[in-house]
Amino acid sequence: MNTLHSAGQDELRVGAILAEALPVELLTAEAPDRYTVLAVFNRRPSRAEIDEIQGNTTRMSLTEAGHPTVELRVSDRRLEISNTNLEELAGGLATVIAQRLHVISVASAAVRKREESEMRKKTHRETDRAALIALAAAAVTFAPPSSSDGAHRFVPPAAGASDPTWFDVRNDFPADP
């Protein structure tokens, strides 16, 4: 289990903007009003995080924050922020993106933690089940019954009687199929 996720130290964040990927016309008369800004994540986002970053909830968050034309895309460890500019990012868009990434990271970590816990429980149940099967198999003997006259014959148990062996053990948490 990765405790860094739960401690928040591995929360998905955006670091530096790749200045070399900015339009070469910036700070000139030919500078575009809007362009794509590339920024680097602190780590590779998970598939679920990518889906959330590029999803409708993020789109709605950006629109509600006053940035309806901005689009976010993930490319490997980079965040592509389209239809924006450095002024808009510095003026609050970067904070909106950081807040959204925080929400996505926290939710993703909670899902991951739940899945890890369920996997541990499932593994424990399966280990217990395998141990019960091994005990049941070990309880089976292939020895003829002993008798004083040397005759071997099967004597069925009395009606309603049960042998208090492995099959009376109940597994309250059977393994999922």
Tab-separated table of N, CA and C in Angstrom:
chain	number	residue	atom	x	y	z
A	1	MET	N	0.846	-1.176	0.000
A	1	MET	CA	0.000	0.000	0.000
A	1	MET	C	0.886	1.232	0.000
A	2	ASN	N	0.503	2.212	-0.779
A	2	ASN	CA	1.280	3.433	-0.867
A	2	ASN	C	0.712	4.462	0.090
A	3	THR	N	1.388	4.677	1.196
A	3	THR	CA	0.889	5.622	2.195
A	3	THR	C	1.091	7.058	1.763
A	4	LEU	N	1.902	7.278	0.748
A	4	LEU	CA	2.089	8.640	0.272
A	4	LEU	C	0.804	9.216	-0.274
A	5	HIS	N	-0.009	8.379	-0.936
A	5	HIS	CA	-1.276	8.865	-1.468
A	5	HIS	C	-2.167	9.381	-0.351
A	6	SER	N	-2.304	8.616	0.714
A	6	SER	CA	-3.193	9.020	1.791
A	6	SER	C	-2.626	10.181	2.581
A	7	ALA	N	-1.342	10.345	2.592
A	7	ALA	CA	-0.738	11.454	3.321
A	7	ALA	C	-0.776	12.742	2.515
A	8	GLY	N	-1.197	12.696	1.260
A	8	GLY	CA	-1.293	13.884	0.444
A	8	GLY	C	0.023	14.290	-0.196
A	9	GLN	N	1.091	13.571	0.079
A	9	GLN	CA	2.382	13.934	-0.476
A	9	GLN	C	2.474	13.580	-1.951
A	10	ASP	N	1.627	12.723	-2.433
A	10	ASP	CA	1.655	12.337	-3.834
A	10	ASP	C	0.404	12.839	-4.546
A	11	GLU	N	-0.170	13.887	-4.011
A	11	GLU	CA	-1.340	14.486	-4.632
A	11	GLU	C	-0.946	15.043	-5.993
A	12	LEU	N	-1.810	14.857	-6.959
A	12	LEU	CA	-1.534	15.343	-8.304
A	12	LEU	C	-1.544	16.868	-8.313
A	13	ARG	N	-0.420	17.428	-8.749
A	13	ARG	CA	-0.288	18.886	-8.829
A	13	ARG	C	0.370	19.263	-10.149
A	14	VAL	N	0.208	20.520	-10.517
A	14	VAL	CA	0.869	21.048	-11.700
A	14	VAL	C	2.052	21.867	-11.224
A	15	GLY	N	3.190	21.592	-11.826
A	15	GLY	CA	4.405	22.336	-11.485
A	15	GLY	C	4.629	23.464	-12.464
A	16	ALA	N	5.776	23.480	-13.040
A	16	ALA	CA	6.197	24.574	-13.905
A	16	ALA	C	5.531	24.543	-15.277
A	17	ILE	N	5.379	25.721	-15.827
A	17	ILE	CA	4.943	25.879	-17.210
A	17	ILE	C	6.178	25.694	-18.088
A	18	LEU	N	6.003	25.025	-19.196
A	18	LEU	CA	7.102	24.833	-20.138
A	18	LEU	C	7.228	26.094	-21.001
A	19	ALA	N	8.101	26.982	-20.598
A	19	ALA	CA	8.265	28.267	-21.285
A	19	ALA	C	8.649	28.069	-22.744
A	20	GLU	N	9.450	27.044	-23.028
A	20	GLU	CA	9.874	26.820	-24.408
A	20	GLU	C	8.728	26.395	-25.321
A	21	ALA	N	7.590	25.993	-24.734
A	21	ALA	CA	6.434	25.594	-25.535
A	21	ALA	C	5.458	26.747	-25.763
A	22	LEU	N	5.743	27.903	-25.182
A	22	LEU	CA	4.876	29.072	-25.376
A	22	LEU	C	5.119	29.656	-26.766
A	23	PRO	N	4.142	30.367	-27.309
A	23	PRO	CA	4.329	30.973	-28.635
A	23	PRO	C	5.533	31.920	-28.646
A	24	VAL	N	6.305	31.847	-29.703
A	24	VAL	CA	7.495	32.697	-29.809
A	24	VAL	C	7.129	34.170	-29.971
A	25	GLU	N	5.886	34.474	-30.343
A	25	GLU	CA	5.462	35.855	-30.570
A	25	GLU	C	5.078	36.583	-29.282
A	26	LEU	N	5.107	35.903	-28.132
A	26	LEU	CA	4.704	36.567	-26.883
A	26	LEU	C	5.527	37.829	-26.670
A	27	LEU	N	4.854	38.829	-26.100
A	27	LEU	CA	5.439	40.146	-25.820
A	27	LEU	C	5.848	40.893	-27.093
A	28	THR	N	5.175	40.556	-28.184
A	28	THR	CA	5.357	41.305	-29.428
A	28	THR	C	3.977	41.736	-29.903
A	29	ALA	N	3.940	42.553	-30.916
A	29	ALA	CA	2.662	43.011	-31.476
A	29	ALA	C	1.887	41.851	-32.113
A	30	GLU	N	2.585	40.815	-32.521
A	30	GLU	CA	1.938	39.668	-33.168
A	30	GLU	C	1.512	38.583	-32.175
A	31	ALA	N	1.617	38.821	-30.914
A	31	ALA	CA	1.281	37.806	-29.904
A	31	ALA	C	-0.198	37.437	-29.985
A	32	PRO	N	-0.497	36.131	-29.948
A	32	PRO	CA	-1.907	35.712	-29.962
A	32	PRO	C	-2.582	36.044	-28.631
A	33	ASP	N	-3.897	36.281	-28.701
A	33	ASP	CA	-4.654	36.547	-27.470
A	33	ASP	C	-4.761	35.290	-26.610
A	34	ARG	N	-4.977	34.172	-27.257
A	34	ARG	CA	-5.151	32.904	-26.560
A	34	ARG	C	-4.296	31.858	-27.239
A	35	TYR	N	-3.818	30.919	-26.447
A	35	TYR	CA	-2.936	29.879	-26.953
A	35	TYR	C	-2.939	28.722	-25.969
A	36	THR	N	-2.200	27.695	-26.281
A	36	THR	CA	-2.096	26.532	-25.399
A	36	THR	C	-0.849	26.667	-24.536
A	37	VAL	N	-1.052	26.453	-23.250
A	37	VAL	CA	0.046	26.481	-22.284
A	37	VAL	C	0.264	25.045	-21.814
A	38	LEU	N	1.515	24.614	-21.848
A	38	LEU	CA	1.855	23.276	-21.361
A	38	LEU	C	2.491	23.401	-19.982
A	39	ALA	N	2.017	22.589	-19.066
A	39	ALA	CA	2.577	22.555	-17.710
A	39	ALA	C	2.848	21.102	-17.358
A	40	VAL	N	3.769	20.889	-16.442
A	40	VAL	CA	4.202	19.535	-16.085
A	40	VAL	C	3.568	19.116	-14.757
A	41	PHE	N	3.013	17.902	-14.737
A	41	PHE	CA	2.498	17.326	-13.496
A	41	PHE	C	3.664	16.854	-12.628
A	42	ASN	N	3.417	16.774	-11.331
A	42	ASN	CA	4.435	16.247	-10.418
A	42	ASN	C	4.578	14.723	-10.526
A	43	ARG	N	3.597	14.066	-11.122
A	43	ARG	CA	3.630	12.618	-11.336
A	43	ARG	C	2.677	12.293	-12.478
A	44	ARG	N	2.761	11.075	-12.946
A	44	ARG	CA	1.860	10.643	-14.020
A	44	ARG	C	0.457	10.428	-13.437
A	45	PRO	N	-0.539	11.060	-14.005
A	45	PRO	CA	-1.902	10.853	-13.499
A	45	PRO	C	-2.424	9.458	-13.844
A	46	SER	N	-3.296	8.945	-12.994
A	46	SER	CA	-3.919	7.646	-13.256
A	46	SER	C	-4.971	7.812	-14.353
A	47	ARG	N	-5.442	6.696	-14.885
A	47	ARG	CA	-6.477	6.733	-15.925
A	47	ARG	C	-7.733	7.427	-15.399
A	48	ALA	N	-8.112	7.124	-14.173
A	48	ALA	CA	-9.305	7.739	-13.583
A	48	ALA	C	-9.117	9.252	-13.432
A	49	GLU	N	-7.928	9.666	-13.022
A	49	GLU	CA	-7.657	11.097	-12.875
A	49	GLU	C	-7.703	11.800	-14.237
A	50	ILE	N	-7.151	11.163	-15.250
A	50	ILE	CA	-7.187	11.738	-16.595
A	50	ILE	C	-8.628	11.913	-17.055
A	51	ASP	N	-9.432	10.884	-16.840
A	51	ASP	CA	-10.847	10.963	-17.226
A	51	ASP	C	-11.545	12.124	-16.530
A	52	GLU	N	-11.256	12.321	-15.258
A	52	GLU	CA	-11.870	13.420	-14.508
A	52	GLU	C	-11.360	14.785	-14.983
A	53	ILE	N	-10.074	14.885	-15.234
A	53	ILE	CA	-9.501	16.160	-15.699
A	53	ILE	C	-10.135	16.562	-17.028
A	54	GLN	N	-10.339	15.601	-17.896
A	54	GLN	CA	-10.873	15.874	-19.222
A	54	GLN	C	-12.399	15.756	-19.272
A	55	GLY	N	-13.028	15.502	-18.142
A	55	GLY	CA	-14.463	15.238	-18.108
A	55	GLY	C	-15.343	16.471	-17.979
A	56	ASN	N	-16.633	16.194	-17.980
A	56	ASN	CA	-17.645	17.254	-17.939
A	56	ASN	C	-17.648	18.048	-16.636
A	57	THR	N	-17.351	17.400	-15.522
A	57	THR	CA	-17.360	18.115	-14.245
A	57	THR	C	-16.273	19.183	-14.229
A	58	THR	N	-15.111	18.858	-14.763
A	58	THR	CA	-14.037	19.846	-14.847
A	58	THR	C	-14.442	20.968	-15.797
A	59	ARG	N	-15.036	20.608	-16.922
A	59	ARG	CA	-15.506	21.611	-17.887
A	59	ARG	C	-16.485	22.566	-17.207
A	60	MET	N	-17.427	22.023	-16.437
A	60	MET	CA	-18.410	22.852	-15.737
A	60	MET	C	-17.722	23.725	-14.679
A	61	SER	N	-16.734	23.181	-13.976
A	61	SER	CA	-16.008	23.956	-12.965
A	61	SER	C	-15.305	25.147	-13.589
A	62	LEU	N	-14.690	24.932	-14.719
A	62	LEU	CA	-14.001	26.023	-15.419
A	62	LEU	C	-15.001	27.085	-15.891
A	63	THR	N	-16.117	26.644	-16.417
A	63	THR	CA	-17.151	27.570	-16.890
A	63	THR	C	-17.711	28.389	-15.734
A	64	GLU	N	-18.032	27.713	-14.626
A	64	GLU	CA	-18.569	28.408	-13.458
A	64	GLU	C	-17.573	29.398	-12.868
A	65	ALA	N	-16.294	29.135	-13.030
A	65	ALA	CA	-15.259	30.033	-12.510
A	65	ALA	C	-14.949	31.174	-13.481
A	66	GLY	N	-15.663	31.223	-14.596
A	66	GLY	CA	-15.474	32.325	-15.540
A	66	GLY	C	-14.486	32.049	-16.653
A	67	HIS	N	-14.218	30.774	-16.905
A	67	HIS	CA	-13.267	30.401	-17.956
A	67	HIS	C	-13.921	29.403	-18.919
A	68	PRO	N	-14.978	29.826	-19.620
A	68	PRO	CA	-15.740	28.884	-20.452
A	68	PRO	C	-15.013	28.388	-21.692
A	69	THR	N	-13.995	29.096	-22.154
A	69	THR	CA	-13.312	28.662	-23.381
A	69	THR	C	-12.097	27.782	-23.100
A	70	VAL	N	-11.686	27.702	-21.853
A	70	VAL	CA	-10.486	26.942	-21.500
A	70	VAL	C	-10.781	25.448	-21.553
A	71	GLU	N	-9.836	24.711	-22.122
A	71	GLU	CA	-9.955	23.257	-22.202
A	71	GLU	C	-8.707	22.627	-21.623
A	72	LEU	N	-8.900	21.527	-20.885
A	72	LEU	CA	-7.776	20.801	-20.301
A	72	LEU	C	-7.652	19.433	-20.963
A	73	ARG	N	-6.430	19.082	-21.324
A	73	ARG	CA	-6.118	17.769	-21.872
A	73	ARG	C	-4.847	17.280	-21.200
A	74	VAL	N	-4.749	15.971	-21.046
A	74	VAL	CA	-3.561	15.367	-20.444
A	74	VAL	C	-2.799	14.637	-21.539
A	75	SER	N	-1.509	14.866	-21.566
A	75	SER	CA	-0.620	14.175	-22.482
A	75	SER	C	0.583	13.701	-21.676
A	76	ASP	N	0.563	12.425	-21.328
A	76	ASP	CA	1.609	11.829	-20.513
A	76	ASP	C	1.681	12.553	-19.167
A	77	ARG	N	2.776	13.229	-18.871
A	77	ARG	CA	2.899	13.961	-17.601
A	77	ARG	C	2.694	15.459	-17.798
A	78	ARG	N	2.042	15.815	-18.871
A	78	ARG	CA	1.807	17.228	-19.156
A	78	ARG	C	0.317	17.549	-19.160
A	79	LEU	N	0.027	18.739	-18.686
A	79	LEU	CA	-1.324	19.271	-18.756
A	79	LEU	C	-1.337	20.315	-19.853
A	80	GLU	N	-2.183	20.119	-20.841
A	80	GLU	CA	-2.354	21.074	-21.926
A	80	GLU	C	-3.550	21.953	-21.580
A	81	ILE	N	-3.291	23.230	-21.410
A	81	ILE	CA	-4.341	24.191	-21.064
A	81	ILE	C	-4.569	25.036	-22.312
A	82	SER	N	-5.643	24.713	-23.036
A	82	SER	CA	-5.917	25.362	-24.321
A	82	SER	C	-6.827	26.567	-24.150
A	83	ASN	N	-6.723	27.486	-25.120
A	83	ASN	CA	-7.575	28.674	-25.188
A	83	ASN	C	-7.407	29.573	-23.965
A	84	THR	N	-6.186	29.803	-23.579
A	84	THR	CA	-5.893	30.646	-22.429
A	84	THR	C	-4.660	31.481	-22.720
A	85	ASN	N	-4.137	32.124	-21.692
A	85	ASN	CA	-2.883	32.869	-21.799
A	85	ASN	C	-2.281	32.986	-20.404
A	86	LEU	N	-1.066	33.468	-20.325
A	86	LEU	CA	-0.374	33.568	-19.035
A	86	LEU	C	-1.076	34.528	-18.083
A	87	GLU	N	-1.639	35.605	-18.629
A	87	GLU	CA	-2.339	36.578	-17.782
A	87	GLU	C	-3.560	35.951	-17.106
A	88	GLU	N	-4.322	35.183	-17.869
A	88	GLU	CA	-5.512	34.519	-17.317
A	88	GLU	C	-5.107	33.495	-16.259
A	89	LEU	N	-4.045	32.755	-16.526
A	89	LEU	CA	-3.565	31.784	-15.540
A	89	LEU	C	-3.140	32.487	-14.253
A	90	ALA	N	-2.374	33.548	-14.381
A	90	ALA	CA	-1.907	34.282	-13.203
A	90	ALA	C	-3.056	34.989	-12.490
A	91	GLY	N	-4.097	35.317	-13.231
A	91	GLY	CA	-5.238	36.036	-12.665
A	91	GLY	C	-6.265	35.160	-11.966
A	92	GLY	N	-5.995	33.884	-11.796
A	92	GLY	CA	-6.922	33.036	-11.049
A	92	GLY	C	-7.180	31.671	-11.659
A	93	LEU	N	-6.973	31.536	-12.958
A	93	LEU	CA	-7.220	30.237	-13.595
A	93	LEU	C	-6.324	29.139	-13.018
A	94	ALA	N	-5.081	29.475	-12.724
A	94	ALA	CA	-4.176	28.469	-12.145
A	94	ALA	C	-4.719	27.956	-10.812
A	95	THR	N	-5.300	28.834	-10.025
A	95	THR	CA	-5.889	28.432	-8.738
A	95	THR	C	-7.100	27.532	-8.957
A	96	VAL	N	-7.933	27.879	-9.925
A	96	VAL	CA	-9.109	27.053	-10.237
A	96	VAL	C	-8.660	25.652	-10.651
A	97	ILE	N	-7.642	25.573	-11.495
A	97	ILE	CA	-7.132	24.272	-11.939
A	97	ILE	C	-6.551	23.505	-10.752
A	98	ALA	N	-5.787	24.184	-9.905
A	98	ALA	CA	-5.194	23.528	-8.730
A	98	ALA	C	-6.276	22.994	-7.797
A	99	GLN	N	-7.337	23.762	-7.593
A	99	GLN	CA	-8.433	23.302	-6.730
A	99	GLN	C	-9.112	22.072	-7.324
A	100	ARG	N	-9.338	22.102	-8.619
A	100	ARG	CA	-9.980	20.964	-9.276
A	100	ARG	C	-9.093	19.719	-9.190
A	101	LEU	N	-7.788	19.881	-9.395
A	101	LEU	CA	-6.865	18.751	-9.282
A	101	LEU	C	-6.844	18.195	-7.864
A	102	HIS	N	-6.956	19.079	-6.881
A	102	HIS	CA	-6.999	18.621	-5.484
A	102	HIS	C	-8.225	17.740	-5.262
A	103	VAL	N	-9.381	18.197	-5.712
A	103	VAL	CA	-10.617	17.418	-5.551
A	103	VAL	C	-10.489	16.072	-6.254
A	104	ILE	N	-9.956	16.083	-7.458
A	104	ILE	CA	-9.782	14.841	-8.226
A	104	ILE	C	-8.820	13.903	-7.502
A	105	SER	N	-7.712	14.439	-7.005
A	105	SER	CA	-6.712	13.617	-6.309
A	105	SER	C	-7.271	12.982	-5.050
A	106	VAL	N	-7.985	13.759	-4.261
A	106	VAL	CA	-8.543	13.242	-3.009
A	106	VAL	C	-9.558	12.138	-3.305
A	107	ALA	N	-10.426	12.372	-4.277
A	107	ALA	CA	-11.427	11.363	-4.629
A	107	ALA	C	-10.762	10.111	-5.184
A	108	SER	N	-9.757	10.289	-6.014
A	108	SER	CA	-9.043	9.148	-6.599
A	108	SER	C	-8.324	8.343	-5.516
A	109	ALA	N	-7.711	9.028	-4.564
A	109	ALA	CA	-7.021	8.336	-3.467
A	109	ALA	C	-8.017	7.549	-2.615
A	110	ALA	N	-9.205	8.115	-2.387
A	110	ALA	CA	-10.220	7.419	-1.591
A	110	ALA	C	-10.690	6.155	-2.307
A	111	VAL	N	-10.904	6.248	-3.604
A	111	VAL	CA	-11.311	5.065	-4.380
A	111	VAL	C	-10.207	4.021	-4.353
A	112	ARG	N	-8.980	4.455	-4.549
A	112	ARG	CA	-7.835	3.537	-4.536
A	112	ARG	C	-7.719	2.850	-3.180
A	113	LYS	N	-7.895	3.598	-2.108
A	113	LYS	CA	-7.809	3.040	-0.753
A	113	LYS	C	-8.915	2.008	-0.524
A	114	ARG	N	-10.134	2.333	-0.978
A	114	ARG	CA	-11.259	1.402	-0.854
A	114	ARG	C	-10.988	0.122	-1.638
A	115	GLU	N	-10.480	0.275	-2.858
A	115	GLU	CA	-10.181	-0.900	-3.689
A	115	GLU	C	-9.082	-1.747	-3.077
A	116	GLU	N	-8.049	-1.114	-2.516
A	116	GLU	CA	-6.965	-1.855	-1.866
A	116	GLU	C	-7.487	-2.608	-0.643
A	117	SER	N	-8.365	-1.967	0.125
A	117	SER	CA	-8.940	-2.607	1.304
A	117	SER	C	-9.791	-3.812	0.898
A	118	GLU	N	-10.601	-3.635	-0.131
A	118	GLU	CA	-11.446	-4.739	-0.593
A	118	GLU	C	-10.587	-5.885	-1.128
A	119	MET	N	-9.504	-5.547	-1.810
A	119	MET	CA	-8.619	-6.593	-2.331
A	119	MET	C	-7.966	-7.356	-1.184
A	120	ARG	N	-7.555	-6.637	-0.129
A	120	ARG	CA	-6.977	-7.328	1.041
A	120	ARG	C	-8.011	-8.245	1.682
A	121	LYS	N	-9.252	-7.776	1.814
A	121	LYS	CA	-10.312	-8.600	2.402
A	121	LYS	C	-10.573	-9.831	1.536
A	122	LYS	N	-10.632	-9.613	0.236
A	122	LYS	CA	-10.900	-10.724	-0.673
A	122	LYS	C	-9.757	-11.741	-0.616
A	123	THR	N	-8.535	-11.261	-0.576
A	123	THR	CA	-7.373	-12.149	-0.479
A	123	THR	C	-7.413	-12.932	0.831
A	124	HIS	N	-7.763	-12.260	1.929
A	124	HIS	CA	-7.857	-12.924	3.228
A	124	HIS	C	-8.938	-14.008	3.196
A	125	ARG	N	-10.111	-13.673	2.613
A	125	ARG	CA	-11.185	-14.673	2.520
A	125	ARG	C	-10.746	-15.866	1.683
A	126	GLU	N	-10.057	-15.598	0.593
A	126	GLU	CA	-9.615	-16.679	-0.277
A	126	GLU	C	-8.550	-17.530	0.417
A	127	THR	N	-7.672	-16.903	1.170
A	127	THR	CA	-6.651	-17.642	1.923
A	127	THR	C	-7.314	-18.531	2.971
A	128	ASP	N	-8.301	-17.977	3.671
A	128	ASP	CA	-9.039	-18.764	4.657
A	128	ASP	C	-9.760	-19.936	3.998
A	129	ARG	N	-10.382	-19.680	2.859
A	129	ARG	CA	-11.108	-20.730	2.150
A	129	ARG	C	-10.146	-21.832	1.720
A	130	ALA	N	-8.992	-21.445	1.204
A	130	ALA	CA	-7.995	-22.442	0.774
A	130	ALA	C	-7.507	-23.265	1.967
A	131	ALA	N	-7.350	-22.612	3.125
A	131	ALA	CA	-6.920	-23.336	4.329
A	131	ALA	C	-7.997	-24.329	4.765
A	132	LEU	N	-9.258	-23.931	4.687
A	132	LEU	CA	-10.351	-24.844	5.043
A	132	LEU	C	-10.399	-26.040	4.093
A	133	ILE	N	-10.169	-25.784	2.823
A	133	ILE	CA	-10.154	-26.884	1.852
A	133	ILE	C	-9.005	-27.842	2.169
A	134	ALA	N	-7.837	-27.284	2.497
A	134	ALA	CA	-6.691	-28.131	2.839
A	134	ALA	C	-6.991	-28.970	4.079
A	135	LEU	N	-7.638	-28.368	5.074
A	135	LEU	CA	-8.015	-29.130	6.271
A	135	LEU	C	-9.015	-30.229	5.932
A	136	ALA	N	-9.984	-29.882	5.090
A	136	ALA	CA	-10.992	-30.872	4.697
A	136	ALA	C	-10.335	-32.027	3.952
A	137	ALA	N	-9.421	-31.702	3.055
A	137	ALA	CA	-8.741	-32.752	2.296
A	137	ALA	C	-7.888	-33.617	3.220
A	138	ALA	N	-7.250	-32.987	4.208
A	138	ALA	CA	-6.413	-33.747	5.145
A	138	ALA	C	-7.250	-34.643	6.049
A	139	ALA	N	-8.520	-34.315	6.256
A	139	ALA	CA	-9.385	-35.112	7.120
A	139	ALA	C	-9.873	-36.388	6.439
A	140	VAL	N	-9.723	-36.455	5.135
A	140	VAL	CA	-10.156	-37.649	4.393
A	140	VAL	C	-9.066	-38.708	4.498
A	141	THR	N	-9.485	-39.916	4.901
A	141	THR	CA	-8.538	-41.034	4.968
A	141	THR	C	-9.035	-42.172	4.096
A	142	PHE	N	-8.119	-42.872	3.536
A	142	PHE	CA	-8.434	-44.008	2.678
A	142	PHE	C	-7.954	-45.299	3.347
A	143	ALA	N	-8.310	-45.455	4.588
A	143	ALA	CA	-7.932	-46.669	5.311
A	143	ALA	C	-9.184	-47.494	5.551
A	144	PRO	N	-9.053	-48.793	5.384
A	144	PRO	CA	-10.223	-49.633	5.651
A	144	PRO	C	-10.523	-49.629	7.152
A	145	PRO	N	-11.791	-49.744	7.489
A	145	PRO	CA	-12.113	-49.793	8.915
A	145	PRO	C	-11.565	-51.087	9.522
A	146	SER	N	-11.151	-50.985	10.743
A	146	SER	CA	-10.642	-52.194	11.397
A	146	SER	C	-11.806	-52.951	12.026
A	147	SER	N	-11.729	-54.240	11.942
A	147	SER	CA	-12.755	-55.073	12.575
A	147	SER	C	-12.082	-56.332	13.115
A	148	SER	N	-12.690	-56.917	14.092
A	148	SER	CA	-12.080	-58.078	14.728
A	148	SER	C	-12.198	-59.329	13.861
A	149	ASP	N	-13.216	-59.388	13.004
A	149	ASP	CA	-13.353	-60.598	12.190
A	149	ASP	C	-12.706	-60.483	10.823
A	150	GLY	N	-12.081	-59.331	10.537
A	150	GLY	CA	-11.373	-59.171	9.277
A	150	GLY	C	-12.269	-58.753	8.134
A	151	ALA	N	-13.594	-58.718	8.349
A	151	ALA	CA	-14.509	-58.301	7.284
A	151	ALA	C	-14.548	-56.781	7.235
A	152	HIS	N	-14.550	-56.255	6.037
A	152	HIS	CA	-14.630	-54.805	5.853
A	152	HIS	C	-15.990	-54.468	5.285
A	153	ARG	N	-16.707	-53.685	6.007
A	153	ARG	CA	-18.015	-53.295	5.511
A	153	ARG	C	-18.297	-51.862	5.928
A	154	PHE	N	-19.110	-51.205	5.131
A	154	PHE	CA	-19.456	-49.814	5.368
A	154	PHE	C	-20.667	-49.748	6.277
A	155	VAL	N	-20.574	-48.891	7.303
A	155	VAL	CA	-21.700	-48.679	8.198
A	155	VAL	C	-22.086	-47.210	8.072
A	156	PRO	N	-23.276	-46.959	7.463
A	156	PRO	CA	-23.672	-45.562	7.297
A	156	PRO	C	-23.990	-44.930	8.648
A	157	PRO	N	-23.800	-43.598	8.758
A	157	PRO	CA	-24.125	-42.928	10.013
A	157	PRO	C	-25.623	-42.953	10.262
A	158	ALA	N	-26.017	-42.823	11.498
A	158	ALA	CA	-27.433	-42.814	11.851
A	158	ALA	C	-28.097	-41.591	11.240
A	159	ALA	N	-29.387	-41.701	10.977
A	159	ALA	CA	-30.133	-40.602	10.371
A	159	ALA	C	-30.004	-39.349	11.231
A	160	GLY	N	-29.715	-38.239	10.585
A	160	GLY	CA	-29.591	-36.966	11.295
A	160	GLY	C	-28.246	-36.764	11.955
A	161	ALA	N	-27.416	-37.784	12.007
A	161	ALA	CA	-26.111	-37.644	12.644
A	161	ALA	C	-25.147	-37.037	11.644
A	162	SER	N	-24.222	-36.297	12.156
A	162	SER	CA	-23.201	-35.742	11.267
A	162	SER	C	-21.853	-35.912	11.927
A	163	ASP	N	-20.880	-36.027	11.099
A	163	ASP	CA	-19.510	-36.151	11.577
A	163	ASP	C	-19.005	-34.741	11.881
A	164	PRO	N	-18.603	-34.459	13.113
A	164	PRO	CA	-18.194	-33.086	13.460
A	164	PRO	C	-16.796	-32.760	12.932
A	165	THR	N	-16.663	-32.819	11.622
A	165	THR	CA	-15.357	-32.519	11.023
A	165	THR	C	-15.458	-31.248	10.212
A	166	TRP	N	-14.599	-31.100	9.249
A	166	TRP	CA	-14.433	-29.869	8.487
A	166	TRP	C	-15.710	-29.307	7.893
A	167	PHE	N	-16.658	-30.153	7.477
A	167	PHE	CA	-17.815	-29.617	6.775
A	167	PHE	C	-18.784	-28.902	7.708
A	168	ASP	N	-18.553	-28.964	9.011
A	168	ASP	CA	-19.358	-28.172	9.939
A	168	ASP	C	-18.777	-26.772	10.129
A	169	VAL	N	-17.606	-26.532	9.585
A	169	VAL	CA	-16.997	-25.205	9.691
A	169	VAL	C	-17.685	-24.301	8.686
A	170	ARG	N	-18.126	-23.164	9.137
A	170	ARG	CA	-18.814	-22.212	8.260
A	170	ARG	C	-17.863	-21.103	7.866
A	171	ASN	N	-17.890	-20.764	6.598
A	171	ASN	CA	-17.115	-19.626	6.103
A	171	ASN	C	-18.120	-18.490	5.912
A	172	ASP	N	-18.148	-17.579	6.886
A	172	ASP	CA	-19.122	-16.485	6.844
A	172	ASP	C	-18.874	-15.508	5.709
A	173	PHE	N	-17.680	-15.503	5.176
A	173	PHE	CA	-17.330	-14.574	4.108
A	173	PHE	C	-16.793	-15.342	2.909
A	174	PRO	N	-17.681	-16.017	2.186
A	174	PRO	CA	-17.175	-16.802	1.054
A	174	PRO	C	-16.534	-15.900	0.016
A	175	ALA	N	-15.557	-16.443	-0.664
A	175	ALA	CA	-14.865	-15.667	-1.702
A	175	ALA	C	-15.845	-15.331	-2.810
A	176	ASP	N	-15.686	-14.147	-3.367
A	176	ASP	CA	-16.536	-13.739	-4.477
A	176	ASP	C	-16.170	-14.561	-5.697
A	177	PRO	N	-17.168	-14.790	-6.566
A	177	PRO	CA	-16.884	-15.588	-7.773
A	177	PRO	C	-15.921	-14.886	-8.698
